[in-house]
Amino acid sequence: AACKAIASYAHHCPVAFTGYINKFVDKIGNMADYMHEIVRMQAHQALARMAQCAMKAAPPPDPATLFVIDAALNASQRAMLEDDDRDSVCAAMESAAEVVKSIGAAAGGGIAHFEQ
């Protein structure tokens, strides 16, 4: 529930949540390796939403934004290499795809969902 709440705050209140991202990145990154698969799935979603929130506040190549993007993509990579639960890996891949799409949109790419 905590991961879902953080993902919701980052998604629906990005301006208000931006100041809290650094407090949550490491904690949620650790939860992406938690023993329960549902927690891992929600942690990946929260990391993706936090990366999107950071990009709205300060588009790449801002170092603070790159730190959050790296945390989200590194957690996804760990899941893809080490996690044996297919639903967790699926959530990690979907989260990584959202982050990559958002990076493309922030760079002026053709993916319009970032502004919605």
PDB file of C-alpha atoms in Angstrom:
ATOM      1  CA  ALA A   1       0.000   0.000   0.000  1.00  0.00           C
ATOM      2  CA  ALA A   2       2.871   2.393   0.732  1.00  0.00           C
ATOM      3  CA  CYS A   3       4.389   1.926  -2.723  1.00  0.00           C
ATOM      4  CA  LYS A   4       1.028   2.507  -4.394  1.00  0.00           C
ATOM      5  CA  ALA A   5       0.496   5.659  -2.344  1.00  0.00           C
ATOM      6  CA  ILE A   6       3.903   7.021  -3.292  1.00  0.00           C
ATOM      7  CA  ALA A   7       3.264   6.202  -6.956  1.00  0.00           C
ATOM      8  CA  SER A   8      -0.076   8.021  -6.741  1.00  0.00           C
ATOM      9  CA  TYR A   9       1.465  11.095  -5.118  1.00  0.00           C
ATOM     10  CA  ALA A  10       4.216  11.238  -7.738  1.00  0.00           C
ATOM     11  CA  HIS A  11       1.712  10.815 -10.573  1.00  0.00           C
ATOM     12  CA  HIS A  12      -1.152  13.046  -9.427  1.00  0.00           C
ATOM     13  CA  CYS A  13       0.713  15.715  -7.418  1.00  0.00           C
ATOM     14  CA  PRO A  14       4.107  16.033  -9.132  1.00  0.00           C
ATOM     15  CA  VAL A  15       4.740  19.638  -8.135  1.00  0.00           C
ATOM     16  CA  ALA A  16       4.065  18.961  -4.458  1.00  0.00           C
ATOM     17  CA  PHE A  17       5.869  15.610  -4.435  1.00  0.00           C
ATOM     18  CA  THR A  18       9.082  16.715  -6.158  1.00  0.00           C
ATOM     19  CA  GLY A  19      10.686  17.840  -2.904  1.00  0.00           C
ATOM     20  CA  TYR A  20      10.221  14.386  -1.380  1.00  0.00           C
ATOM     21  CA  ILE A  21      11.588  12.224  -4.192  1.00  0.00           C
ATOM     22  CA  ASN A  22      15.102  11.923  -2.759  1.00  0.00           C
ATOM     23  CA  LYS A  23      13.694  10.718   0.567  1.00  0.00           C
ATOM     24  CA  PHE A  24      11.959   7.811  -1.140  1.00  0.00           C
ATOM     25  CA  VAL A  25      14.246   6.717  -3.997  1.00  0.00           C
ATOM     26  CA  ASP A  26      16.532   4.473  -1.937  1.00  0.00           C
ATOM     27  CA  LYS A  27      13.708   3.085   0.197  1.00  0.00           C
ATOM     28  CA  ILE A  28      11.553   2.199  -2.792  1.00  0.00           C
ATOM     29  CA  GLY A  29      14.618   0.896  -4.635  1.00  0.00           C
ATOM     30  CA  ASN A  30      15.195  -1.515  -1.740  1.00  0.00           C
ATOM     31  CA  MET A  31      11.536  -2.528  -1.811  1.00  0.00           C
ATOM     32  CA  ALA A  32      11.992  -3.545  -5.445  1.00  0.00           C
ATOM     33  CA  ASP A  33      14.065  -6.419  -4.023  1.00  0.00           C
ATOM     34  CA  TYR A  34      11.626  -7.305  -1.224  1.00  0.00           C
ATOM     35  CA  MET A  35      10.643 -10.931  -0.672  1.00  0.00           C
ATOM     36  CA  HIS A  36       6.944 -10.513  -1.557  1.00  0.00           C
ATOM     37  CA  GLU A  37       6.265 -10.266  -5.280  1.00  0.00           C
ATOM     38  CA  ILE A  38       3.342  -7.823  -4.990  1.00  0.00           C
ATOM     39  CA  VAL A  39       5.530  -5.378  -3.068  1.00  0.00           C
ATOM     40  CA  ARG A  40       8.208  -5.702  -5.765  1.00  0.00           C
ATOM     41  CA  MET A  41       5.658  -5.031  -8.493  1.00  0.00           C
ATOM     42  CA  GLN A  42       4.328  -1.939  -6.742  1.00  0.00           C
ATOM     43  CA  ALA A  43       7.855  -0.703  -6.020  1.00  0.00           C
ATOM     44  CA  HIS A  44       8.729  -0.809  -9.729  1.00  0.00           C
ATOM     45  CA  GLN A  45       5.624   1.184 -10.549  1.00  0.00           C
ATOM     46  CA  ALA A  46       6.466   3.730  -7.844  1.00  0.00           C
ATOM     47  CA  LEU A  47      10.028   4.116  -9.138  1.00  0.00           C
ATOM     48  CA  ALA A  48       8.720   4.757 -12.652  1.00  0.00           C
ATOM     49  CA  ARG A  49       6.248   7.364 -11.398  1.00  0.00           C
ATOM     50  CA  MET A  50       8.960   9.056  -9.341  1.00  0.00           C
ATOM     51  CA  ALA A  51      11.223   9.189 -12.397  1.00  0.00           C
ATOM     52  CA  GLN A  52       8.403  10.753 -14.417  1.00  0.00           C
ATOM     53  CA  CYS A  53       7.766  13.229 -11.612  1.00  0.00           C
ATOM     54  CA  ALA A  54      11.458  14.178 -11.496  1.00  0.00           C
ATOM     55  CA  MET A  55      11.478  14.685 -15.275  1.00  0.00           C
ATOM     56  CA  LYS A  56       8.518  17.040 -15.061  1.00  0.00           C
ATOM     57  CA  ALA A  57      10.305  19.095 -12.402  1.00  0.00           C
ATOM     58  CA  ALA A  58      13.700  19.186 -14.107  1.00  0.00           C
ATOM     59  CA  PRO A  59      14.139  17.456 -17.470  1.00  0.00           C
ATOM     60  CA  PRO A  60      17.313  15.477 -18.146  1.00  0.00           C
ATOM     61  CA  PRO A  61      20.280  16.073 -18.047  1.00  0.00           C
ATOM     62  CA  ASP A  62      19.630  17.467 -14.554  1.00  0.00           C
ATOM     63  CA  PRO A  63      21.766  15.341 -12.163  1.00  0.00           C
ATOM     64  CA  ALA A  64      18.972  14.899  -9.606  1.00  0.00           C
ATOM     65  CA  THR A  65      16.639  13.660 -12.316  1.00  0.00           C
ATOM     66  CA  LEU A  66      19.261  11.308 -13.723  1.00  0.00           C
ATOM     67  CA  PHE A  67      19.745   9.835 -10.246  1.00  0.00           C
ATOM     68  CA  VAL A  68      16.041   8.921 -10.051  1.00  0.00           C
ATOM     69  CA  ILE A  69      15.992   7.597 -13.618  1.00  0.00           C
ATOM     70  CA  ASP A  70      19.065   5.467 -12.888  1.00  0.00           C
ATOM     71  CA  ALA A  71      17.473   4.087  -9.718  1.00  0.00           C
ATOM     72  CA  ALA A  72      14.307   3.099 -11.599  1.00  0.00           C
ATOM     73  CA  LEU A  73      16.115   1.500 -14.530  1.00  0.00           C
ATOM     74  CA  ASN A  74      18.697  -0.243 -12.317  1.00  0.00           C
ATOM     75  CA  ALA A  75      15.917  -1.800 -10.235  1.00  0.00           C
ATOM     76  CA  SER A  76      14.233  -2.972 -13.439  1.00  0.00           C
ATOM     77  CA  GLN A  77      17.478  -4.461 -14.703  1.00  0.00           C
ATOM     78  CA  ARG A  78      18.035  -6.302 -11.412  1.00  0.00           C
ATOM     79  CA  ALA A  79      14.531  -7.746 -11.652  1.00  0.00           C
ATOM     80  CA  MET A  80      15.024  -8.881 -15.217  1.00  0.00           C
ATOM     81  CA  LEU A  81      18.306 -10.586 -14.363  1.00  0.00           C
ATOM     82  CA  GLU A  82      17.589 -12.002 -10.908  1.00  0.00           C
ATOM     83  CA  ASP A  83      13.854 -12.232 -10.189  1.00  0.00           C
ATOM     84  CA  ASP A  84      12.208 -15.584 -10.824  1.00  0.00           C
ATOM     85  CA  ASP A  85       8.619 -14.330 -10.524  1.00  0.00           C
ATOM     86  CA  ARG A  86       7.300 -13.569 -14.001  1.00  0.00           C
ATOM     87  CA  ASP A  87       4.712 -11.039 -12.787  1.00  0.00           C
ATOM     88  CA  SER A  88       7.398  -9.032 -10.990  1.00  0.00           C
ATOM     89  CA  VAL A  89       9.609  -9.116 -14.056  1.00  0.00           C
ATOM     90  CA  CYS A  90       6.665  -8.027 -16.195  1.00  0.00           C
ATOM     91  CA  ALA A  91       6.003  -5.084 -13.871  1.00  0.00           C
ATOM     92  CA  ALA A  92       9.691  -4.160 -13.993  1.00  0.00           C
ATOM     93  CA  MET A  93       9.704  -4.250 -17.803  1.00  0.00           C
ATOM     94  CA  GLU A  94       6.521  -2.162 -18.026  1.00  0.00           C
ATOM     95  CA  SER A  95       7.973   0.362 -15.585  1.00  0.00           C
ATOM     96  CA  ALA A  96      11.226   0.574 -17.533  1.00  0.00           C
ATOM     97  CA  ALA A  97       9.246   1.101 -20.734  1.00  0.00           C
ATOM     98  CA  GLU A  98       7.310   3.972 -19.129  1.00  0.00           C
ATOM     99  CA  VAL A  99      10.544   5.603 -17.993  1.00  0.00           C
ATOM    100  CA  VAL A 100      12.125   5.262 -21.426  1.00  0.00           C
ATOM    101  CA  LYS A 101       9.003   6.657 -23.131  1.00  0.00           C
ATOM    102  CA  SER A 102       9.034   9.599 -20.737  1.00  0.00           C
ATOM    103  CA  ILE A 103      12.696  10.292 -21.460  1.00  0.00           C
ATOM    104  CA  GLY A 104      11.870  10.358 -25.158  1.00  0.00           C
ATOM    105  CA  ALA A 105       8.963  12.709 -24.561  1.00  0.00           C
ATOM    106  CA  ALA A 106      11.104  15.007 -22.392  1.00  0.00           C
ATOM    107  CA  ALA A 107      13.644  15.132 -25.214  1.00  0.00           C
ATOM    108  CA  GLY A 108      10.962  16.183 -27.688  1.00  0.00           C
ATOM    109  CA  GLY A 109      10.176  12.721 -29.017  1.00  0.00           C
ATOM    110  CA  GLY A 110       6.892  11.669 -30.514  1.00  0.00           C
ATOM    111  CA  ILE A 111       5.343  10.094 -27.444  1.00  0.00           C
ATOM    112  CA  ALA A 112       2.550  12.370 -26.309  1.00  0.00           C
ATOM    113  CA  HIS A 113       1.418  10.519 -23.158  1.00  0.00           C
ATOM    114  CA  PHE A 114       3.997  12.359 -20.996  1.00  0.00           C
ATOM    115  CA  GLU A 115       2.034  15.618 -21.134  1.00  0.00           C
ATOM    116  CA  GLN A 116      -1.291  14.047 -20.188  1.00  0.00           C
TER     117      GLN A 116
END
